[in-house]
Amino acid sequence: MSGRPEPKDGSVGTPLLARLLDTKSVVAKFLIRLLAPLLTCILILLLAIGHFTRTDMMDGIDNDVEAFASSISRVVDGLMWNLQTEEMVSALGAISANSALLGAEIFTEKGKLFISYGITPEDRIPGLLTVTRDIYRRLPDGGRVEMGTLKVHYTHAFADKEFRSLFAMQTMMILGVIATILSIASFTFNRTVSRPLRKLLTAIHETGRTGAWTRVDWESDDEIGEVIHAHNAMLDLLGAKEEDLAESERRYRHLFDNALVGIYHVDADGIVTEANQTVAQLMGYSSMERAGRINARNHYARPKDMERLRAILTSQGEVFRFRTRLRRVDGSEFWAELSGRLNADGSFNGILQDVTDLVEARHALEERDELHRAFFEENKAVMLLHDPVDSSIQFVNPAACQFYGYTAEELTSMTIRQLDCMTDEEIYRELKLAAEEHRGYFKHLHTQKDGTRRHVEVFTGPISLGNRQLYYSIVHDVTEKRRLEAKLERMATRDQLTGAYNRHAFFQMSRREVERARRFGHPLALLMFDLDHFKQVNDTYGHATGDEVLRVFALRCRADLRQSDIFARLGGEEFAALLVETGAEQAEEAAERIRQLALAQPIPTESGPLIVTASIGIASLEGEESVADLLKRADMGLYEAKQAGRNTVRKA
């Protein structure tokens, strides 16, 4: 790219032969490192080729001799049978057609030499090999007559000579091919590797000499091209980095001059040697250039702060957000925070910020926190702060300690669940019920230190304390309120004599169960009871005895029925029981069990034990019946039971 001609000192234009002779060149090193293993491989290859070639030649000669011996034996057997000696000699003369065949011998069946042709073992020729074949006459009946033996003598000497000639020719051809490949490889290596590397080296030397980034003028799609491309890209990147660095310096200066915080440098004597415009504005100067030499020590409103700052820098070498009051040129003061690091020469690089608004806001926040603390600690209501993650109690007020009987240390070592004696299932139901009723509080049962259980209403909401999210709970003791509510509820829903549900509560609860049974397709049954001849009990023994009979009968029925069933006194001696998820057969079994219970167990009274039987009517829910319809059918069953002589059960 520089346009200069390539140097003629051998780095680029040096002839290929000179570079081959130069042991420091890449081409020479490539050939030297390649030649030894290459020659070894060539030698092994030639030996392997020679071995397999010679073996194939010898095997070919052996196979030819075997085939010749087999074929000539078939000719000789007929001639020998007819004692045609001249023809046999003529047949053996075919040996001369193959240079490997040296001679042959025919022996009689008794082993006596009959005919000999050419070279035989008696001639003691080195490396003489022999192939033997039997001579026999095949008879018409399938048998054969042994007439003698044919021995053919041959040698591999001619094949060895031919092999050496062939091997030498193949070796020369292979060496020629290899020499050609090496020449082409050397030339190619020089053009594709050595030359671009020399260009790259020249460019590097030029860069080192002039200091200017020198690119390499070379394009190829191989690894060398990638290296040169990477080199050129690196030069472009370095050039861009230099430009970026210069731009960064310009930006840094711009940021320094226009930063919203004061940036300054003070020498070991306290003189401000450099500062941005923000420092000038904070200290009341029009500009740092017009301010001249400024002694930073003259601007500390409290000299003790300056001494404290110096002590921190001497011991730690740096300071972070050191707060002090500084004095402006006009004498006014402001709160400032200093951060920076002490240099080895005693100078100081610092950052200055005006934090007057922050300090005033913090003072206001501290006053508010003190107000909140007083509100929390002096309030008569029970107040708890607890972590929603693990339910641990974080803070309590004195009213909480007085209510629960624990000290503040004991309470803050506990969880809110340790105060609550409700099960997880009960708590879940209460949370769900509070959501359905849109209540802003939860009904819980808390345990005090002495084991006393108190009904409480807990008002809970989230509160942020610093960077922590906590729950703030106000606890109201409503134990007396719950007792009065339970009493009023019992009076409103229970029969005062028997403790069973009254008529109004029975109809309310039954309507819900009938709707649920219809919605889910569950069975439902209703029993109606009437005590037989109860009027006679009142007339004979008095109303007090009658009341006792009603109370005991109701108590026994409630004990026999399930907790999910609804048992009520409808009036006088008439009772009803709604059996949830109960079919007709199960309802009849329950009714019969209660009837037998009334018959078998006398009721103890002041007038003595009395046996009072019961008539029972049964009705099972059908279709879209209401509670009134179901009660009406059960009443019909009760009427049928009375008409049947009482003390019996009838289904409507």
XYZ file of C-alpha atoms in Angstrom:
652
model
C 0.000 0.000 0.000
C 2.970 2.298 0.568
C 3.918 2.075 -3.127
C 7.596 1.401 -2.404
C 9.355 -1.420 -4.402
C 10.136 -4.644 -2.594
C 13.622 -4.641 -1.006
C 16.403 -6.403 -2.860
C 18.248 -7.663 0.189
C 16.789 -11.146 -0.176
C 13.690 -10.573 1.916
C 11.193 -10.713 -0.952
C 12.928 -10.912 -4.384
C 15.539 -13.544 -3.491
C 15.504 -16.493 -5.977
C 13.961 -19.724 -4.834
C 17.263 -21.687 -5.070
C 19.051 -19.208 -2.811
C 16.278 -19.475 -0.248
C 16.455 -23.272 -0.423
C 20.161 -23.088 0.431
C 19.533 -20.615 3.254
C 18.885 -22.818 6.314
C 17.152 -19.918 8.090
C 14.491 -19.541 5.410
C 11.002 -20.963 5.958
C 11.210 -23.003 2.732
C 14.514 -24.653 3.759
C 13.213 -25.428 7.226
C 10.045 -26.824 5.694
C 12.010 -29.130 3.369
C 14.508 -30.165 6.068
C 11.773 -31.101 8.470
C 9.784 -32.834 5.740
C 12.670 -34.685 4.006
C 13.662 -37.150 6.744
C 10.174 -38.540 7.430
C 9.403 -38.387 3.708
C 12.494 -40.440 2.753
C 11.715 -42.926 5.512
C 8.177 -43.331 4.254
C 9.423 -43.687 0.662
C 11.919 -46.385 1.688
C 9.267 -48.302 3.598
C 6.887 -47.930 0.660
C 9.484 -49.189 -1.842
C 10.370 -52.153 0.341
C 6.707 -53.028 0.760
C 6.051 -52.699 -2.977
C 9.155 -54.776 -3.790
C 8.204 -57.466 -1.314
C 4.665 -57.822 -2.585
C 5.775 -57.638 -6.240
C 8.410 -60.400 -5.791
C 5.947 -62.552 -3.857
C 3.366 -62.174 -6.641
C 5.971 -63.091 -9.294
C 7.123 -66.198 -7.406
C 3.554 -67.285 -6.751
C 2.808 -66.843 -10.480
C 5.747 -69.035 -11.467
C 4.731 -71.713 -8.920
C 1.161 -71.707 -10.227
C 2.355 -71.912 -13.866
C 4.666 -74.872 -13.079
C 1.858 -76.649 -11.177
C -0.501 -76.163 -14.106
C 2.154 -77.332 -16.617
C 2.964 -80.454 -14.570
C -0.721 -81.362 -14.295
C -1.366 -80.900 -18.023
C 1.786 -82.745 -19.228
C 1.084 -85.686 -16.921
C -2.250 -86.227 -18.710
C -0.347 -86.407 -22.031
C 2.465 -88.629 -20.806
C 0.162 -91.316 -19.303
C -1.194 -92.315 -22.745
C 2.235 -92.266 -24.362
C 3.752 -94.300 -21.568
C 0.917 -96.865 -21.786
C 1.776 -97.386 -25.435
C 5.544 -97.152 -24.776
C 5.909 -94.280 -27.224
C 9.279 -93.067 -25.952
C 10.103 -90.574 -28.701
C 6.728 -88.911 -28.358
C 7.243 -88.631 -24.573
C 10.615 -86.938 -25.115
C 8.953 -84.588 -27.597
C 6.214 -83.824 -25.033
C 8.807 -83.043 -22.376
C 10.434 -80.675 -24.835
C 7.595 -78.235 -24.195
C 9.581 -77.255 -21.095
C 11.740 -74.971 -23.172
C 8.737 -72.688 -23.764
C 8.985 -71.407 -20.146
C 12.311 -69.897 -19.008
C 11.618 -70.940 -15.428
C 11.335 -74.686 -16.377
C 14.770 -76.395 -16.481
C 13.989 -80.122 -16.934
C 11.787 -83.129 -16.224
C 12.093 -86.841 -15.260
C 9.759 -89.800 -15.676
C 10.054 -92.726 -13.294
C 8.403 -96.143 -13.542
C 5.986 -97.378 -10.903
C 8.939 -99.078 -9.234
C 10.879 -95.793 -8.991
C 13.325 -96.465 -11.802
C 14.279 -93.548 -14.051
C 12.588 -94.031 -17.384
C 13.214 -90.778 -19.267
C 15.228 -87.693 -18.336
C 15.048 -84.302 -20.107
C 17.034 -81.122 -19.420
C 18.544 -80.245 -16.034
C 17.944 -82.664 -13.144
C 18.934 -82.614 -9.434
C 22.094 -84.523 -10.317
C 23.311 -81.316 -12.010
C 23.293 -79.622 -8.549
C 21.815 -76.311 -9.724
C 21.270 -73.912 -6.734
C 17.655 -73.076 -5.956
C 16.258 -75.945 -8.035
C 12.600 -76.670 -7.200
C 10.589 -79.804 -8.124
C 6.884 -80.493 -8.737
C 5.766 -84.158 -8.722
C 2.690 -85.697 -10.460
C 1.525 -89.325 -10.596
C 1.245 -91.036 -14.026
C -1.642 -93.543 -14.187
C -4.106 -95.064 -16.644
C -7.821 -94.746 -15.962
C -9.637 -98.076 -16.640
C -13.181 -98.410 -18.021
C -14.432 -99.859 -14.727
C -13.354 -96.704 -12.855
C -10.121 -98.095 -11.474
C -6.650 -96.962 -12.454
C -3.272 -98.485 -13.150
C -0.213 -96.761 -11.668
C 2.478 -96.384 -14.348
C 5.045 -94.075 -12.733
C 5.854 -90.532 -11.570
C 6.519 -87.234 -13.386
C 8.930 -84.741 -11.816
C 9.255 -81.243 -13.278
C 12.280 -79.145 -12.192
C 12.219 -75.298 -12.241
C 13.911 -72.259 -10.648
C 13.113 -68.660 -9.596
C 16.459 -67.287 -10.741
C 15.106 -65.775 -13.948
C 12.174 -64.236 -12.007
C 14.592 -62.647 -9.492
C 16.505 -61.039 -12.299
C 13.318 -59.747 -13.883
C 12.105 -58.513 -10.456
C 15.322 -56.529 -9.827
C 15.024 -54.820 -13.160
C 11.351 -54.019 -12.600
C 11.995 -52.833 -9.021
C 14.793 -50.496 -10.152
C 12.550 -48.992 -12.814
C 9.659 -48.491 -10.323
C 12.044 -46.928 -7.803
C 13.312 -44.433 -10.329
C 9.752 -43.548 -11.352
C 8.656 -43.009 -7.749
C 11.731 -40.941 -6.923
C 11.101 -38.848 -10.014
C 7.485 -38.260 -9.030
C 8.529 -37.349 -5.489
C 11.196 -34.978 -6.729
C 8.620 -33.318 -8.957
C 6.119 -33.046 -6.094
C 8.785 -31.556 -3.806
C 9.730 -28.998 -6.429
C 6.105 -28.020 -6.949
C 5.517 -27.987 -3.170
C 8.575 -25.788 -2.612
C 7.493 -23.384 -5.312
C 3.908 -23.344 -4.035
C 5.038 -22.937 -0.416
C 7.238 -20.034 -1.427
C 4.398 -18.325 -3.301
C 1.633 -18.965 -0.739
C 3.511 -18.885 2.593
C 7.026 -17.546 2.438
C 6.338 -14.536 0.250
C 3.374 -13.121 2.223
C 5.236 -13.758 5.486
C 8.179 -11.721 4.185
C 5.787 -8.954 3.218
C 4.302 -9.058 6.704
C 7.767 -8.922 8.299
C 8.737 -5.963 6.120
C 5.586 -4.092 7.135
C 6.273 -4.777 10.824
C 9.849 -3.505 10.481
C 8.578 -0.402 8.665
C 6.039 0.259 11.432
C 8.740 -0.084 14.075
C 11.089 2.229 12.158
C 8.664 5.025 11.246
C 5.996 4.700 13.939
C 3.280 4.831 11.260
C 0.941 1.885 10.903
C 2.029 0.060 7.699
C -0.512 -2.305 6.128
C 0.440 -5.417 4.108
C -0.656 -5.519 0.476
C -1.693 -9.166 0.163
C -5.003 -10.873 -0.496
C -5.676 -14.616 -0.202
C -8.386 -16.826 1.224
C -6.081 -19.160 3.176
C -4.723 -19.035 6.737
C -1.864 -16.725 5.739
C -4.400 -14.373 4.203
C -6.405 -14.510 7.429
C -3.255 -13.671 9.452
C -2.436 -10.722 7.191
C -6.073 -9.633 7.211
C -6.010 -9.821 11.027
C -2.790 -7.771 11.038
C -4.354 -5.097 8.838
C -7.554 -5.181 10.924
C -5.455 -4.810 14.071
C -3.751 -1.767 12.571
C -7.160 -0.297 11.698
C -8.357 -1.047 15.214
C -5.285 0.532 16.787
C -5.734 3.572 14.617
C -9.377 3.771 15.636
C -8.321 3.326 19.265
C -5.936 6.256 18.957
C -8.749 8.356 17.560
C -11.082 7.114 20.289
C -8.454 7.927 22.896
C -8.151 11.459 21.599
C -11.925 11.763 21.507
C -12.095 10.299 25.024
C -9.663 12.937 26.237
C -11.861 15.622 24.678
C -14.971 14.136 26.264
C -13.222 13.816 29.623
C -12.281 17.473 29.502
C -15.844 18.361 28.556
C -17.227 16.253 31.418
C -14.695 17.740 33.806
C -15.633 21.262 32.868
C -19.406 20.631 32.858
C -19.824 18.088 35.661
C -22.617 18.847 38.147
C -20.261 17.957 41.010
C -17.132 19.876 41.812
C -13.881 18.218 40.736
C -10.621 19.694 41.927
C -6.945 19.048 42.652
C -5.148 20.484 45.709
C -1.379 20.364 46.125
C 0.434 19.479 49.348
C 0.274 23.114 50.514
C -3.508 23.300 50.158
C -3.474 25.399 46.971
C -6.156 24.549 44.393
C -4.207 23.913 41.182
C -7.127 22.805 39.031
C -10.896 22.801 39.429
C -13.978 22.794 37.221
C -16.650 25.469 36.910
C -18.926 23.750 39.447
C -16.322 24.308 42.200
C -16.167 27.960 41.250
C -19.953 28.299 41.429
C -20.187 26.490 44.780
C -17.492 28.656 46.336
C -18.875 31.924 44.874
C -16.225 32.618 42.208
C -17.095 33.716 38.692
C -14.447 31.324 37.308
C -11.394 29.474 38.572
C -9.145 31.329 36.142
C -10.119 34.711 37.636
C -9.945 33.395 41.204
C -6.161 33.021 41.013
C -4.390 31.039 43.728
C -7.013 29.716 46.154
C -6.045 28.236 49.520
C -8.621 25.554 50.276
C -7.960 25.784 54.009
C -9.487 29.281 54.131
C -12.917 27.926 53.117
C -13.493 25.528 56.051
C -16.127 26.986 58.405
C -14.895 24.756 61.239
C -11.099 24.281 61.445
C -11.575 21.068 63.461
C -13.217 19.467 60.423
C -10.113 20.254 58.358
C -7.907 18.595 60.974
C -10.199 15.578 61.104
C -10.113 15.280 57.304
C -6.308 15.444 57.306
C -6.138 12.688 59.959
C -8.402 10.411 57.912
C -6.349 10.922 54.747
C -3.089 10.301 56.643
C -4.332 7.023 58.129
C -6.471 5.646 55.268
C -5.201 7.442 52.183
C -8.731 8.202 50.980
C -12.013 9.626 52.200
C -15.601 9.013 51.154
C -18.486 11.420 51.692
C -16.805 13.410 54.440
C -19.401 15.949 55.577
C -18.427 19.460 56.657
C -19.526 23.077 56.374
C -17.705 25.293 53.868
C -17.643 29.087 53.613
C -18.175 30.899 50.317
C -16.389 34.060 49.233
C -19.350 36.176 50.409
C -19.204 34.575 53.881
C -22.311 32.351 53.548
C -21.989 28.701 54.539
C -23.333 25.441 53.107
C -23.124 21.732 53.884
C -20.748 19.836 51.602
C -19.510 16.279 51.135
C -15.917 15.609 50.124
C -14.629 12.376 48.551
C -11.203 11.689 47.135
C -7.777 10.092 47.420
C -4.421 11.327 48.735
C -1.593 11.045 46.193
C 1.966 9.982 46.965
C 3.260 13.570 46.658
C 0.791 14.810 49.270
C -1.631 16.308 46.754
C -5.330 15.476 46.830
C -7.821 14.680 44.046
C -11.323 15.369 45.291
C -15.024 15.646 44.488
C -17.187 18.323 46.113
C -21.008 18.206 46.429
C -23.518 20.587 47.974
C -25.692 18.468 50.323
C -27.482 21.264 52.182
C -30.911 20.076 50.979
C -30.051 16.491 51.889
C -28.961 17.435 55.417
C -32.092 19.490 56.000
C -34.280 16.683 54.652
C -32.542 14.177 56.943
C -33.138 16.409 59.936
C -36.818 16.558 59.006
C -36.864 12.771 58.582
C -35.283 12.254 61.993
C -37.943 14.455 63.559
C -40.649 12.440 61.803
C -39.060 9.144 62.888
C -39.004 10.377 66.459
C -42.695 11.237 66.175
C -43.454 7.770 64.768
C -41.400 6.089 67.486
C -43.306 7.974 70.175
C -46.596 7.027 68.499
C -45.575 3.360 68.359
C -44.146 3.024 71.859
C -46.663 5.146 73.768
C -49.801 3.858 72.068
C -52.077 1.773 74.293
C -53.053 -0.510 71.414
C -51.055 -3.747 70.897
C -48.700 -3.214 67.931
C -46.372 -5.696 66.233
C -43.966 -5.456 63.302
C -43.215 -8.851 61.727
C -41.406 -10.168 58.659
C -43.772 -11.655 56.020
C -41.072 -14.056 54.812
C -40.466 -16.057 58.008
C -43.165 -14.534 60.294
C -40.474 -13.447 62.779
C -41.474 -10.598 65.104
C -39.141 -7.635 64.579
C -40.515 -4.905 66.880
C -43.184 -4.678 69.612
C -44.517 -1.812 71.693
C -44.914 -1.858 75.507
C -48.656 -2.491 75.147
C -47.871 -5.778 73.339
C -45.548 -6.885 76.163
C -48.243 -6.069 78.737
C -50.962 -7.925 76.777
C -49.027 -11.126 75.992
C -46.998 -11.229 79.230
C -43.644 -11.549 77.458
C -40.698 -9.169 77.527
C -39.727 -7.340 74.348
C -36.667 -9.610 73.961
C -38.835 -12.729 74.274
C -41.380 -11.507 71.744
C -38.761 -10.500 69.168
C -37.242 -13.992 69.414
C -40.611 -15.565 68.491
C -42.715 -15.774 65.345
C -46.251 -14.506 64.915
C -47.348 -18.147 64.453
C -46.168 -18.992 67.976
C -48.701 -16.518 69.352
C -51.507 -17.909 67.186
C -53.022 -21.189 68.402
C -55.154 -21.674 65.277
C -54.220 -24.435 62.817
C -53.054 -23.657 59.300
C -56.388 -24.877 57.934
C -58.315 -22.604 60.317
C -56.128 -19.628 59.377
C -56.673 -20.341 55.676
C -60.452 -20.475 56.187
C -60.358 -17.190 58.106
C -58.326 -15.465 55.367
C -60.758 -16.718 52.746
C -63.786 -15.655 54.825
C -62.312 -12.184 55.442
C -61.826 -11.737 51.692
C -65.398 -12.863 50.985
C -66.791 -10.527 53.651
C -64.505 -7.659 52.537
C -63.226 -7.274 56.090
C -60.142 -5.173 56.826
C -59.193 -7.327 59.812
C -58.702 -11.010 60.675
C -60.156 -12.978 63.558
C -57.501 -15.001 65.411
C -57.061 -16.813 68.702
C -53.814 -15.781 70.438
C -52.138 -17.404 73.439
C -50.623 -15.383 76.265
C -47.526 -16.434 78.186
C -49.601 -17.991 81.028
C -51.541 -20.093 78.495
C -54.663 -17.961 78.441
C -56.311 -17.852 75.046
C -57.739 -14.546 73.867
C -59.891 -13.781 70.845
C -58.334 -10.935 68.878
C -59.023 -8.906 65.771
C -55.819 -8.177 63.849
C -55.557 -5.218 61.465
C -52.516 -5.863 59.227
C -50.895 -3.860 56.443
C -47.505 -3.557 54.709
C -44.947 -1.000 55.836
C -41.474 -0.130 54.508
C -38.685 0.222 57.047
C -35.568 1.322 55.214
C -35.103 -1.259 52.465
C -37.127 -3.897 54.324
C -40.779 -4.755 53.708
C -42.576 -5.630 56.974
C -46.156 -6.136 58.181
C -47.592 -3.718 60.740
C -50.294 -5.353 62.887
C -52.608 -3.739 65.439
C -54.170 -6.328 67.775
C -57.484 -5.723 69.564
C -58.637 -7.999 72.397
C -62.267 -8.962 71.575
C -62.616 -11.957 73.907
C -65.579 -10.471 75.793
C -67.127 -9.344 72.532
C -66.822 -12.886 71.104
C -68.387 -14.359 74.257
C -71.390 -12.069 73.996
C -71.687 -12.730 70.245
C -71.572 -16.507 70.830
C -74.230 -16.188 73.519
C -76.471 -14.111 71.282
C -75.922 -16.465 68.373
C -76.831 -19.467 70.533
C -79.951 -17.723 71.763
C -80.914 -16.904 68.185
C -80.250 -20.336 66.694
C -80.662 -22.889 69.512
C -83.646 -24.240 71.366
C -83.134 -23.230 74.995
C -84.527 -26.472 76.428
C -82.877 -29.158 74.289
C -79.836 -27.367 72.799
C -80.914 -28.452 69.309
C -81.257 -25.918 66.498
C -84.519 -23.969 66.525
C -86.982 -23.856 63.644
C -85.578 -20.646 62.103
C -81.951 -21.851 62.147
C -83.034 -25.268 60.802
C -84.697 -23.713 57.751
C -81.708 -21.414 57.076
C -79.140 -24.221 57.245
C -81.350 -26.696 55.393
C -81.814 -24.343 52.439
C -78.024 -24.182 51.957
C -77.658 -27.971 52.139
C -80.545 -28.534 49.685
C -78.933 -26.108 47.189
C -75.564 -27.802 47.604
C -77.063 -31.277 47.152
C -78.846 -30.211 43.956
C -75.706 -28.467 42.598
C -73.375 -31.434 43.134
C -75.954 -34.200 42.715
C -75.535 -35.546 46.266
C -78.295 -37.478 48.054
C -80.171 -35.850 50.973
C -82.790 -37.153 53.426
C -85.064 -35.622 56.090
C -86.342 -37.348 59.251
C -89.315 -36.072 61.268
C -89.722 -37.343 64.836
C -92.745 -37.181 67.097
C -92.777 -38.611 70.642
C -95.740 -40.965 71.052
C -98.384 -40.006 73.679
C -96.213 -37.170 74.988
C -99.300 -35.255 76.184
C -99.988 -38.087 78.640
C -96.463 -37.676 80.059
C -97.137 -33.979 80.731
C -100.565 -34.675 82.151
C -99.398 -37.576 84.328
C -95.941 -36.482 85.539
C -95.974 -32.750 84.987
C -94.281 -30.361 82.591
C -90.918 -30.572 84.390
C -90.767 -34.316 83.695
C -91.929 -33.697 80.147
C -89.158 -31.155 79.643
C -86.603 -33.657 80.942
C -87.905 -36.278 78.496
C -87.556 -33.826 75.597
C -84.044 -32.792 76.679
C -82.755 -36.380 77.070
C -84.366 -37.544 73.815
C -82.786 -34.630 71.898
C -79.396 -35.272 73.546
C -79.476 -38.954 72.536
C -80.459 -38.121 68.946
C -77.633 -35.563 68.622
C -75.152 -38.126 69.981
C -76.300 -40.752 67.485
C -76.326 -38.508 64.426
C -73.228 -37.202 62.633
C -71.778 -33.772 63.302
C -72.577 -32.758 59.712
C -76.284 -33.599 60.146
C -78.714 -30.829 61.197
C -80.921 -31.744 64.176
C -83.634 -29.298 65.308
C -86.710 -29.000 67.512
C -89.527 -27.690 65.357
C -91.951 -27.241 68.244
C -93.479 -29.154 71.187
C -92.481 -32.813 70.943
C -91.745 -32.572 67.183
C -88.144 -32.838 65.947
C -86.437 -32.966 62.522
C -83.024 -34.122 61.253
C -81.538 -33.283 57.848
C -79.065 -36.026 56.868
C -76.517 -34.675 54.339
C -75.120 -36.963 51.616
C -77.440 -39.745 52.789
C -79.568 -41.975 50.558
C -82.981 -43.445 51.327
C -81.670 -46.778 52.683
C -79.106 -45.105 54.946
C -81.774 -42.689 56.221
C -84.111 -45.572 57.026
C -81.307 -47.315 58.947
C -80.629 -44.158 60.961
C -84.359 -43.682 61.729
C -84.762 -47.292 62.823
C -81.673 -47.007 65.022
C -83.109 -43.948 66.816
C -86.521 -45.612 67.186
C -84.973 -48.685 68.801
C -82.811 -46.449 70.992
C -85.911 -44.680 72.342
C -87.654 -47.990 72.940
C -84.723 -49.811 74.525
C -83.377 -47.080 76.839
C -85.741 -45.637 79.462
C -85.318 -41.943 80.249
C -84.410 -41.318 83.930
C -86.666 -38.676 85.550
C -87.598 -37.594 89.083
C -90.745 -39.689 88.641
C -88.703 -42.751 87.699
C -87.487 -44.155 84.399
C -89.902 -43.625 81.499
C -90.010 -45.285 78.104
C -91.194 -42.903 75.443
C -91.341 -44.271 71.882
C -91.064 -42.247 68.679
C -92.774 -42.293 65.312
C -90.552 -41.274 62.395
C -91.269 -40.146 58.832
C -88.623 -40.200 56.083
C -88.386 -38.229 52.841
C -85.510 -38.198 50.313
C -84.751 -35.161 48.142
C -86.230 -35.452 44.657
C -85.840 -33.101 41.698
C -86.192 -29.392 42.475
C -87.874 -29.791 45.872
C -87.507 -27.032 48.451
C -87.024 -27.528 52.179
C -90.733 -26.941 52.708
C -91.627 -29.603 50.102
C -89.231 -32.077 51.686
C -90.590 -31.327 55.166
C -94.139 -31.747 53.937
C -93.420 -35.220 52.531
C -91.556 -36.254 55.666
C -94.595 -35.081 57.702
C -96.782 -37.328 55.531
C -94.498 -40.251 56.375
C -94.808 -39.354 60.070
C -98.583 -39.300 59.775
C -98.517 -42.778 58.179
C -96.295 -44.037 61.020
C -98.814 -42.786 63.621
C -101.712 -44.323 61.698
C -99.794 -47.628 61.645
C -99.844 -47.745 65.448
C -96.923 -45.448 66.350
C -93.375 -46.566 67.346
C -92.589 -47.228 63.699
C -90.810 -45.750 60.647
C -92.442 -44.870 57.329
C -91.032 -43.493 54.053
C -93.018 -40.935 52.086
